[in-house]
mmCIF file of C-alpha atoms in Angstrom:
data_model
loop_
_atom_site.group_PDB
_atom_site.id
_atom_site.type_symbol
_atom_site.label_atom_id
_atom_site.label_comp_id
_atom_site.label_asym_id
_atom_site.label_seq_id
_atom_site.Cartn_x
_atom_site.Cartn_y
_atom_site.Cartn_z
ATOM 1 C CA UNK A 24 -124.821 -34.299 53.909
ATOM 2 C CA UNK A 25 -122.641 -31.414 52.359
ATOM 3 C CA UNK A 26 -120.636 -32.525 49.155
ATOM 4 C CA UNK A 27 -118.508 -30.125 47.200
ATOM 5 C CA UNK A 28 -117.531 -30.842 43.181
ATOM 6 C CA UNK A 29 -114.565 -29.042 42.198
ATOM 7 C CA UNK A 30 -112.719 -30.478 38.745
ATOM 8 C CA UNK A 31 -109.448 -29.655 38.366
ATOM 9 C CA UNK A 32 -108.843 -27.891 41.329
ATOM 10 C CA UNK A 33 -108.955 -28.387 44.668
ATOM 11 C CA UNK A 34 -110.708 -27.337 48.008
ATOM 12 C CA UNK A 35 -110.186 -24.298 50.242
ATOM 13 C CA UNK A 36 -111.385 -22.306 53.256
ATOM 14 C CA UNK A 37 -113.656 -19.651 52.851
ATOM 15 C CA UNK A 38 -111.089 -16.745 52.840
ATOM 16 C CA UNK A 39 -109.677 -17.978 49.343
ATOM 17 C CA UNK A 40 -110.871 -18.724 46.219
ATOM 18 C CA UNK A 41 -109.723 -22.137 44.481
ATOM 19 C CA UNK A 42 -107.870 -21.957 41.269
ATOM 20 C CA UNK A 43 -110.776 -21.607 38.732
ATOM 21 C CA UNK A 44 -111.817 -18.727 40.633
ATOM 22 C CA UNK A 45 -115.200 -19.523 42.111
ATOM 23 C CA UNK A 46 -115.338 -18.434 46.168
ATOM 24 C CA UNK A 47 -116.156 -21.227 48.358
ATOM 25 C CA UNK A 48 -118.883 -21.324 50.784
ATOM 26 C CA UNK A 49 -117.459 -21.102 54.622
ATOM 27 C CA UNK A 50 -118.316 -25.018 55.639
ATOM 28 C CA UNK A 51 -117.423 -25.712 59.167
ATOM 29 C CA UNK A 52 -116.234 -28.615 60.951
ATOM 30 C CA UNK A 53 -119.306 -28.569 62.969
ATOM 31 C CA UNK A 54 -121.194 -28.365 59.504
ATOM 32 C CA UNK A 55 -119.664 -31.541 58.662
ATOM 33 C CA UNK A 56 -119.694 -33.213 61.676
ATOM 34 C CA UNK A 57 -117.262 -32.498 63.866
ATOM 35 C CA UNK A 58 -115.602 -29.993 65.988
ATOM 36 C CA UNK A 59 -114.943 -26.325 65.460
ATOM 37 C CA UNK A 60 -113.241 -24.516 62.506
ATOM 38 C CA UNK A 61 -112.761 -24.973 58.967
ATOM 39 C CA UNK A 62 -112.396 -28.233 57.528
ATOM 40 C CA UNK A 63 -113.331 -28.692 53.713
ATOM 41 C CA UNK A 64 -111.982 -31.493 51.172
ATOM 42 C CA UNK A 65 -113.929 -33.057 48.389
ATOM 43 C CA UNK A 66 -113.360 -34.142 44.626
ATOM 44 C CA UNK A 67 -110.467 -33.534 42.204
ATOM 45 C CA UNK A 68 -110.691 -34.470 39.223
ATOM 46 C CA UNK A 69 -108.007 -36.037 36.917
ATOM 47 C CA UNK A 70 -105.788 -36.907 39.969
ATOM 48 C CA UNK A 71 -104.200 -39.622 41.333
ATOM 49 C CA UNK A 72 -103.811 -40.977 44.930
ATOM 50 C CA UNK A 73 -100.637 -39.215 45.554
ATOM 51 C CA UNK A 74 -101.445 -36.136 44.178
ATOM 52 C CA UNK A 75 -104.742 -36.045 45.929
ATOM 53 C CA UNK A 76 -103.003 -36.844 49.609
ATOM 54 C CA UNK A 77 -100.327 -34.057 48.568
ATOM 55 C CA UNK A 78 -103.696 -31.738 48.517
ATOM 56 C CA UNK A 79 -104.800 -32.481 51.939
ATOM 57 C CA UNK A 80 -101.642 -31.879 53.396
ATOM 58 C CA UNK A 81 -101.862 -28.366 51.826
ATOM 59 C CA UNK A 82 -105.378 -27.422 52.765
ATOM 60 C CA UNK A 83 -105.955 -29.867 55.502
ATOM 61 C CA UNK A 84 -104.131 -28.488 59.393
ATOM 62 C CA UNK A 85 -105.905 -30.547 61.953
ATOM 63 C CA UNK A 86 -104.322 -30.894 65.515
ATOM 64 C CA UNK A 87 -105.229 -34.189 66.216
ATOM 65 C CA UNK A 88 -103.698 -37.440 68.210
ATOM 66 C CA UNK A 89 -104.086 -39.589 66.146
ATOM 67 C CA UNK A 90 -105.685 -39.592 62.262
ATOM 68 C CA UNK A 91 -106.000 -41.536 58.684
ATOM 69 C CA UNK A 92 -106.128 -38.993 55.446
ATOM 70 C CA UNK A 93 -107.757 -40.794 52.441
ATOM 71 C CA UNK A 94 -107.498 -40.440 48.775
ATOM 72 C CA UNK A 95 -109.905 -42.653 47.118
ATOM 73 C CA UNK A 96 -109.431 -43.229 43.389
ATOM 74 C CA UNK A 97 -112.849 -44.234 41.661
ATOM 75 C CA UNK A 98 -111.135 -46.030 38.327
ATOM 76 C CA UNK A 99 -114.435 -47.545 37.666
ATOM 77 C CA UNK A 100 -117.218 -46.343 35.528
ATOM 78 C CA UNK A 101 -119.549 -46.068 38.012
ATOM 79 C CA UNK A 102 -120.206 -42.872 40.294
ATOM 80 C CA UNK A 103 -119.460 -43.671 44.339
ATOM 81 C CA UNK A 104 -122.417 -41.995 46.427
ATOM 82 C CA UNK A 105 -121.466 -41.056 49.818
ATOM 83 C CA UNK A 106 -123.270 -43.321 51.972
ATOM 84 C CA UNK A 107 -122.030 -42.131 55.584
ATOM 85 C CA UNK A 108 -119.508 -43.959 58.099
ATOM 86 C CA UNK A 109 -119.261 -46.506 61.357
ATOM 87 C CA UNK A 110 -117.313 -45.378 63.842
ATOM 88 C CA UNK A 111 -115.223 -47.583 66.445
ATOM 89 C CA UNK A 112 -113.211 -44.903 67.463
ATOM 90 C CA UNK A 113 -112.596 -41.574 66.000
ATOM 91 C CA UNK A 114 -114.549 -40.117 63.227
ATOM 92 C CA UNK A 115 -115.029 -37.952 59.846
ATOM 93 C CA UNK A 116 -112.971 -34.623 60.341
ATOM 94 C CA UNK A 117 -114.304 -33.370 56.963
ATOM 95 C CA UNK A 118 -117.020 -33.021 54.593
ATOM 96 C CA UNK A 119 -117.615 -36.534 52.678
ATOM 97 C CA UNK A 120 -118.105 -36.373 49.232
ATOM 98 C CA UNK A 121 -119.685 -38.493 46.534
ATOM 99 C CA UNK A 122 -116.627 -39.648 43.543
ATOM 100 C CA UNK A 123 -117.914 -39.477 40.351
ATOM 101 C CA UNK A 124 -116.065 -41.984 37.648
ATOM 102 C CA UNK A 125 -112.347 -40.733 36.933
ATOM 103 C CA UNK A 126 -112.243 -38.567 40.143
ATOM 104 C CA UNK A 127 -110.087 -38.470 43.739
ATOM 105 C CA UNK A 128 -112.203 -38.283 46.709
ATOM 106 C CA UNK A 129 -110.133 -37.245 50.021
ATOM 107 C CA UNK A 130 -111.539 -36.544 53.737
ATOM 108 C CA UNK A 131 -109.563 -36.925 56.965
ATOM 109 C CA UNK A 132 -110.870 -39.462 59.809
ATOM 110 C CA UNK A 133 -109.634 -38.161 63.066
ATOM 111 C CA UNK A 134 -108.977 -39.143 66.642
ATOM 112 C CA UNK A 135 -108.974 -35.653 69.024
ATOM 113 C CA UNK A 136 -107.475 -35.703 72.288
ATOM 114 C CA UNK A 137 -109.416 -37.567 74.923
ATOM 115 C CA UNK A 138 -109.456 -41.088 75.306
ATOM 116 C CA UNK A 139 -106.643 -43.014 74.612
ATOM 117 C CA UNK A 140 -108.197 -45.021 71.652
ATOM 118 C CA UNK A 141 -107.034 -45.018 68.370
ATOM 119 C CA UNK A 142 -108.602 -43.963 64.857
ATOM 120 C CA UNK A 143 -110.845 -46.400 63.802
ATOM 121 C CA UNK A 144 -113.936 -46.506 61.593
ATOM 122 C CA UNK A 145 -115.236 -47.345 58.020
ATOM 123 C CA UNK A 146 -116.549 -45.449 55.060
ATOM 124 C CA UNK A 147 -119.518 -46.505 53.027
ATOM 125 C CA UNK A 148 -119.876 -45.356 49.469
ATOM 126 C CA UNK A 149 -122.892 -46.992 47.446
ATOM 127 C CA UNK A 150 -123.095 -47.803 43.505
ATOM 128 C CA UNK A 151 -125.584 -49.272 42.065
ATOM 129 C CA UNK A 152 -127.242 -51.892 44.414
ATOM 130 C CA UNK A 153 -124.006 -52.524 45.535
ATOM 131 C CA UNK A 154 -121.775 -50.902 48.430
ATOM 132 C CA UNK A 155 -117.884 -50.395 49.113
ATOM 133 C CA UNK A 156 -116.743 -50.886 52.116
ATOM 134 C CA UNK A 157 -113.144 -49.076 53.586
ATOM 135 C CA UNK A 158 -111.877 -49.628 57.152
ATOM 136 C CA UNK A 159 -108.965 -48.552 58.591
ATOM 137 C CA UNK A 160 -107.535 -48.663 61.927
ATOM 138 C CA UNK A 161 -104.873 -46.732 63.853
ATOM 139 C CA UNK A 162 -103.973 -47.710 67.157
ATOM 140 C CA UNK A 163 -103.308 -45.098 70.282
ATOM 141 C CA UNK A 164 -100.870 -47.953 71.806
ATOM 142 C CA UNK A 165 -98.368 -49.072 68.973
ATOM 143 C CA UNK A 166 -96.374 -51.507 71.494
ATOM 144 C CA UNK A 167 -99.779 -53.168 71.899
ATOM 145 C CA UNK A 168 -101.785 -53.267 68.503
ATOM 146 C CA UNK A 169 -100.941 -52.619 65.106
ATOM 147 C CA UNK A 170 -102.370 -50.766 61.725
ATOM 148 C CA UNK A 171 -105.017 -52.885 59.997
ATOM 149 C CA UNK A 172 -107.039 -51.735 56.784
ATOM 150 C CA UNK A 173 -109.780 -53.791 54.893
ATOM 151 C CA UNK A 174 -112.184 -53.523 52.300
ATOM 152 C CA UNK A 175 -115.788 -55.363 51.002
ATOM 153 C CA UNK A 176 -118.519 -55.048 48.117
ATOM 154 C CA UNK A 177 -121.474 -56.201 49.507
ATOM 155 C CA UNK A 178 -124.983 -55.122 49.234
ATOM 156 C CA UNK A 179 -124.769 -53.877 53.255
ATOM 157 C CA UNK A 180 -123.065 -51.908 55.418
ATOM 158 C CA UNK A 181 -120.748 -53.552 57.106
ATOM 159 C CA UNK A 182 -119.677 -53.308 60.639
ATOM 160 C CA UNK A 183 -115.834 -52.479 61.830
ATOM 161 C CA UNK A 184 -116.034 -55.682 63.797
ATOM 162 C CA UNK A 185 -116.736 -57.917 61.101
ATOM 163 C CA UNK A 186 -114.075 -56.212 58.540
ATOM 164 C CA UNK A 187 -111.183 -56.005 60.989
ATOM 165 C CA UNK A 188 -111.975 -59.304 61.816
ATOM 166 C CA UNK A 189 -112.511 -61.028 58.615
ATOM 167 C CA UNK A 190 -115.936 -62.403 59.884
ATOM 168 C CA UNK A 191 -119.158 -63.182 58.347
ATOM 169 C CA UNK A 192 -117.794 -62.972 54.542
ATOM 170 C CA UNK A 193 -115.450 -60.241 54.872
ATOM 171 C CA UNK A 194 -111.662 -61.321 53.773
ATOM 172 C CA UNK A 195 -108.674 -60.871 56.492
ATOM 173 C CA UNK A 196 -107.505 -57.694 57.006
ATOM 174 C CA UNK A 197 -104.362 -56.335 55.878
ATOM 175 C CA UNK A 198 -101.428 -55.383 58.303
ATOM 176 C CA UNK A 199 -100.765 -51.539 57.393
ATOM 177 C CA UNK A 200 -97.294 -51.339 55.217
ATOM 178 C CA UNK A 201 -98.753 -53.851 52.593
ATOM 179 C CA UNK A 202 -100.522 -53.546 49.602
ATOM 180 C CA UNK A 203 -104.378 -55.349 49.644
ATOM 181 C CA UNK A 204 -106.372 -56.108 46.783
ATOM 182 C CA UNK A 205 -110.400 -57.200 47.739
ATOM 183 C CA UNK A 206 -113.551 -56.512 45.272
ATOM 184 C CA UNK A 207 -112.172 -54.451 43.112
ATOM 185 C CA UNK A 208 -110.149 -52.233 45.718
ATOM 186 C CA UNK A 209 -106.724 -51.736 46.300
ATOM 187 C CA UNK A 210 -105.160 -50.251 49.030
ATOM 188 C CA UNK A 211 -102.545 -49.345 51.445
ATOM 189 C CA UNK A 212 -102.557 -47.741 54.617
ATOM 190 C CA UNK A 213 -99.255 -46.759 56.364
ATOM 191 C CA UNK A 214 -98.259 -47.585 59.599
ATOM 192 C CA UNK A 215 -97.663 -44.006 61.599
ATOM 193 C CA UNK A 216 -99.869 -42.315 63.918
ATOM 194 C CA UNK A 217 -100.896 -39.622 61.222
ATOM 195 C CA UNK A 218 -101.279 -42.124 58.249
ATOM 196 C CA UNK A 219 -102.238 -42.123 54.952
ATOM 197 C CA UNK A 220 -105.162 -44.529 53.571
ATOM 198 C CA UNK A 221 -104.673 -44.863 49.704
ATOM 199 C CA UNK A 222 -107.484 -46.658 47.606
ATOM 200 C CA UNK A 223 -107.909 -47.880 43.791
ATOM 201 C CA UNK A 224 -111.219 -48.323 43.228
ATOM 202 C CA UNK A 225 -111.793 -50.439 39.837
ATOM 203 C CA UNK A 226 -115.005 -51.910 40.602
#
């Protein structure tokens, strides 16, 4: 798995150079997982959730149906290790980076055109013997389902079923447009086709 550090700046494609001057390696989506074309994010350092999804917007152009951009905020002491995904539907449109204490992490789960299913997956990031759990969920079919976002520490990884459910430990899931608050992690995802995923991490 690819991760890219870059304190106090922020991420961009190959042609530029970010702002403290060092040229970026030319990552591809297909590097990182996905489809064709350029598609790097990572750490800044120093910067809050806003700031950080105000970033992705700038670098981040992806011509998608349906996606969640996410700005993690590790608040805690510890560093968060990248620790790879679950997909239900959908899946990571960027490179996934590892959040060391004080930083922003922010990547871009997408839905491309296809089947009509929504966004859907989790994010695993391990500490310790310990690992944080994200989900988020976008629907294709708004008159039929609705935006649902969750979150566990656990010493697994655990499934989408169990986290959008609220099964086997896991707490309910919270409707998108609200604030949760579970293990240490708050968050808010919005409730629009192209949404935004914000986390506090405070462990």
């Amino acid at each position: 798995m690819l991760s890219y550090l870059c304190f106090g700046c922020f991420l961009v494609s190959a042609s530029l150079e970010i702002a403290c001057g060092t040229p970026i390696k030319e990552t591809s989506k297909a590097d990182a997982g996905g489809g064709a074309g350029i598609a790097i994010l990572g750490v800044l350092a120093k910067v809050g959730v806003e700031a950080a999804l105000q970033q992705i917007d700038n670098i981040w152009k992806g011509d998608v149906v349906r996606y969640w951009k996410c700005a993690v905020e590790n608040r805690s002491d510890k560093t968060l290790y990248a620790y790879g995904t679950t997909s239900e539907s959908g899946s990571m449109g960027t490179v996934f980076a590892d959040i060391p204490s004080g930083s922003t992490g922010i990547f871009v789960w997408e839905k491309s055109r296809g089947a009509a299913t929504g966004a859907s997956g989790v994010v695993h990031y391990r500490y310790g013997d310990k690992i944080l759990n994200l989900m988020a969920s976008i629907p294709y079919d708004w008159n039929l389902y609705q935006s649902w976002a969750n979150a566990r520490v656990s010493n697994e990884k655990e499934s989408f079923y169990n986290l959008y459910n609220g099964l086997n430990g896991a707490k309910p899931a919270t409707r998108g447009g609200n604030w949760g608050d579970v293990d240490g992690a708050k968050f808010f995802l919005t409730e629009k086709s192209h949404a935004e995923f914000k986390v506090i991490f405070s462990g």
